[in-house]
């Protein structure tokens, strides 16, 4: 199976970058990254500029490729939905310094003001924290 087949993009092999959607471009980037069967997959904002449905599909693709290729995946993201969907070990970095490390289960009870300000800027996550805390 080719890398483009693996990310469900066999039909894009003869297209120029400007001829494919943002979601397809993200999948091409993943295909390029796995071409040499690496130990690590680094993803920088893999969901930026994507609609929620495509973002979910990219997260699922990253998860399945991580398992299939038995690699460690490091994701830099500001998308808390993605973090909660696929994150296992989470490291919060602020101004270039590691501020917090834990699991997605730990994130709601973290005692770090900068992390809390970032996470709970979302109404949804604020409501989840309120439910967990009560």
CSV table of C-alpha atoms in Angstrom, one decimal:
chain,number,residue,atom,x,y,z
A,1,UNK,CA,0.0,0.0,0.0
A,2,UNK,CA,1.4,3.4,-0.9
A,3,UNK,CA,1.5,6.2,1.6
A,4,UNK,CA,-1.1,8.1,-0.4
A,5,UNK,CA,-3.4,5.0,-0.3
A,6,UNK,CA,-2.9,4.8,3.4
A,7,UNK,CA,-4.3,8.3,3.9
A,8,UNK,CA,-7.1,7.7,1.4
A,9,UNK,CA,-5.6,10.0,-1.3
A,10,UNK,CA,-4.6,7.8,-4.2
A,11,UNK,CA,-6.7,10.1,-6.5
A,12,UNK,CA,-4.6,13.1,-5.6
A,13,UNK,CA,-1.2,11.7,-6.8
A,14,UNK,CA,-1.3,13.7,-10.1
A,15,UNK,CA,-2.7,16.9,-8.7
A,16,UNK,CA,-0.8,20.1,-7.8
A,17,UNK,CA,-1.0,21.5,-4.3
A,18,UNK,CA,-3.3,24.3,-5.3
A,19,UNK,CA,-5.8,21.7,-6.7
A,20,UNK,CA,-6.5,20.0,-3.4
A,21,UNK,CA,-8.4,21.1,-0.3
A,22,UNK,CA,-6.8,22.0,3.0
A,23,UNK,CA,-7.8,18.7,4.5
A,24,UNK,CA,-6.2,16.8,1.6
A,25,UNK,CA,-3.1,18.9,2.0
A,26,UNK,CA,-2.9,17.8,5.7
A,27,UNK,CA,-3.2,14.2,4.6
A,28,UNK,CA,-0.5,14.6,2.0
A,29,UNK,CA,1.7,16.0,4.7
A,30,UNK,CA,1.0,12.9,6.9
A,31,UNK,CA,1.7,10.6,3.9
A,32,UNK,CA,5.1,12.4,3.3
A,33,UNK,CA,5.9,12.1,7.0
A,34,UNK,CA,5.3,8.3,7.1
A,35,UNK,CA,7.1,7.5,3.8
A,36,UNK,CA,10.3,6.5,5.5
A,37,UNK,CA,8.6,4.6,8.4
A,38,UNK,CA,9.9,7.0,11.1
A,39,UNK,CA,9.9,6.3,14.9
A,40,UNK,CA,8.4,9.7,15.5
A,41,UNK,CA,5.7,11.8,13.8
A,42,UNK,CA,5.7,15.5,14.5
A,43,UNK,CA,2.5,17.4,13.7
A,44,UNK,CA,2.4,21.2,13.9
A,45,UNK,CA,-1.2,22.4,14.2
A,46,UNK,CA,-2.6,19.5,12.2
A,47,UNK,CA,-6.2,20.9,12.5
A,48,UNK,CA,-5.6,24.5,11.8
A,49,UNK,CA,-7.9,25.9,9.2
A,50,UNK,CA,-10.1,22.8,9.1
A,51,UNK,CA,-13.8,22.4,9.7
A,52,UNK,CA,-14.8,20.3,12.7
A,53,UNK,CA,-15.6,17.2,10.6
A,54,UNK,CA,-12.3,17.2,8.7
A,55,UNK,CA,-10.5,18.0,12.0
A,56,UNK,CA,-12.0,14.8,13.5
A,57,UNK,CA,-10.9,12.8,10.5
A,58,UNK,CA,-7.4,14.1,10.7
A,59,UNK,CA,-7.3,13.2,14.5
A,60,UNK,CA,-8.5,9.7,13.7
A,61,UNK,CA,-6.0,9.3,10.9
A,62,UNK,CA,-3.1,10.4,13.2
A,63,UNK,CA,-4.3,8.0,15.9
A,64,UNK,CA,-4.6,5.0,13.5
A,65,UNK,CA,-1.2,5.7,11.9
A,66,UNK,CA,0.5,6.1,15.3
A,67,UNK,CA,-0.8,2.6,16.3
A,68,UNK,CA,-0.2,1.0,12.9
A,69,UNK,CA,3.4,2.3,12.5
A,70,UNK,CA,4.1,1.9,16.3
A,71,UNK,CA,5.5,5.3,16.5
A,72,UNK,CA,5.5,8.2,19.0
A,73,UNK,CA,3.5,11.2,17.8
A,74,UNK,CA,4.2,14.7,19.1
A,75,UNK,CA,1.5,17.2,18.3
A,76,UNK,CA,1.8,21.0,18.8
A,77,UNK,CA,-1.8,22.4,18.9
A,78,UNK,CA,-4.0,25.0,20.3
A,79,UNK,CA,-7.1,22.8,19.6
A,80,UNK,CA,-8.3,21.5,23.0
A,81,UNK,CA,-10.9,19.3,21.3
A,82,UNK,CA,-8.1,17.5,19.5
A,83,UNK,CA,-6.0,17.3,22.7
A,84,UNK,CA,-8.9,15.7,24.6
A,85,UNK,CA,-9.7,13.3,21.6
A,86,UNK,CA,-6.3,11.9,21.0
A,87,UNK,CA,-3.9,13.1,23.7
A,88,UNK,CA,-2.4,10.6,26.1
A,89,UNK,CA,0.5,12.4,27.7
A,90,UNK,CA,0.0,16.2,27.6
A,91,UNK,CA,2.7,18.8,28.1
A,92,UNK,CA,1.6,22.4,28.4
A,93,UNK,CA,4.2,24.9,27.2
A,94,UNK,CA,3.9,28.6,27.8
A,95,UNK,CA,6.5,31.2,26.5
A,96,UNK,CA,8.9,28.3,25.7
A,97,UNK,CA,8.8,26.8,29.2
A,98,UNK,CA,7.1,23.6,30.3
A,99,UNK,CA,4.4,24.6,32.7
A,100,UNK,CA,2.5,21.4,33.2
A,101,UNK,CA,2.6,17.7,32.3
A,102,UNK,CA,0.0,15.0,32.8
A,103,UNK,CA,-2.9,13.1,31.2
A,104,UNK,CA,-6.1,14.4,29.8
A,105,UNK,CA,-7.9,13.1,32.9
A,106,UNK,CA,-5.6,15.2,35.0
A,107,UNK,CA,-6.1,18.4,33.0
A,108,UNK,CA,-9.4,19.3,34.7
A,109,UNK,CA,-7.9,19.3,38.1
A,110,UNK,CA,-4.5,20.8,37.3
A,111,UNK,CA,-3.4,23.5,39.7
A,112,UNK,CA,-1.7,25.7,37.1
A,113,UNK,CA,-3.2,29.1,36.5
A,114,UNK,CA,-1.8,29.6,33.0
A,115,UNK,CA,-3.0,26.2,31.9
A,116,UNK,CA,-6.4,26.8,33.5
A,117,UNK,CA,-6.8,30.2,31.8
A,118,UNK,CA,-6.0,28.6,28.4
A,119,UNK,CA,-8.2,25.5,28.8
A,120,UNK,CA,-11.2,27.1,30.5
A,121,UNK,CA,-11.4,30.0,28.0
A,122,UNK,CA,-13.8,27.6,26.3
A,123,UNK,CA,-17.3,27.6,27.7
A,124,UNK,CA,-17.6,23.8,27.0
A,125,UNK,CA,-14.5,22.9,29.1
A,126,UNK,CA,-15.5,25.3,31.8
A,127,UNK,CA,-18.8,23.5,32.1
A,128,UNK,CA,-17.1,20.1,32.2
A,129,UNK,CA,-14.8,21.3,35.0
A,130,UNK,CA,-17.8,22.5,36.9
A,131,UNK,CA,-19.5,19.1,36.6
A,132,UNK,CA,-16.3,17.3,37.6
A,133,UNK,CA,-15.7,19.6,40.6
A,134,UNK,CA,-19.2,19.2,42.0
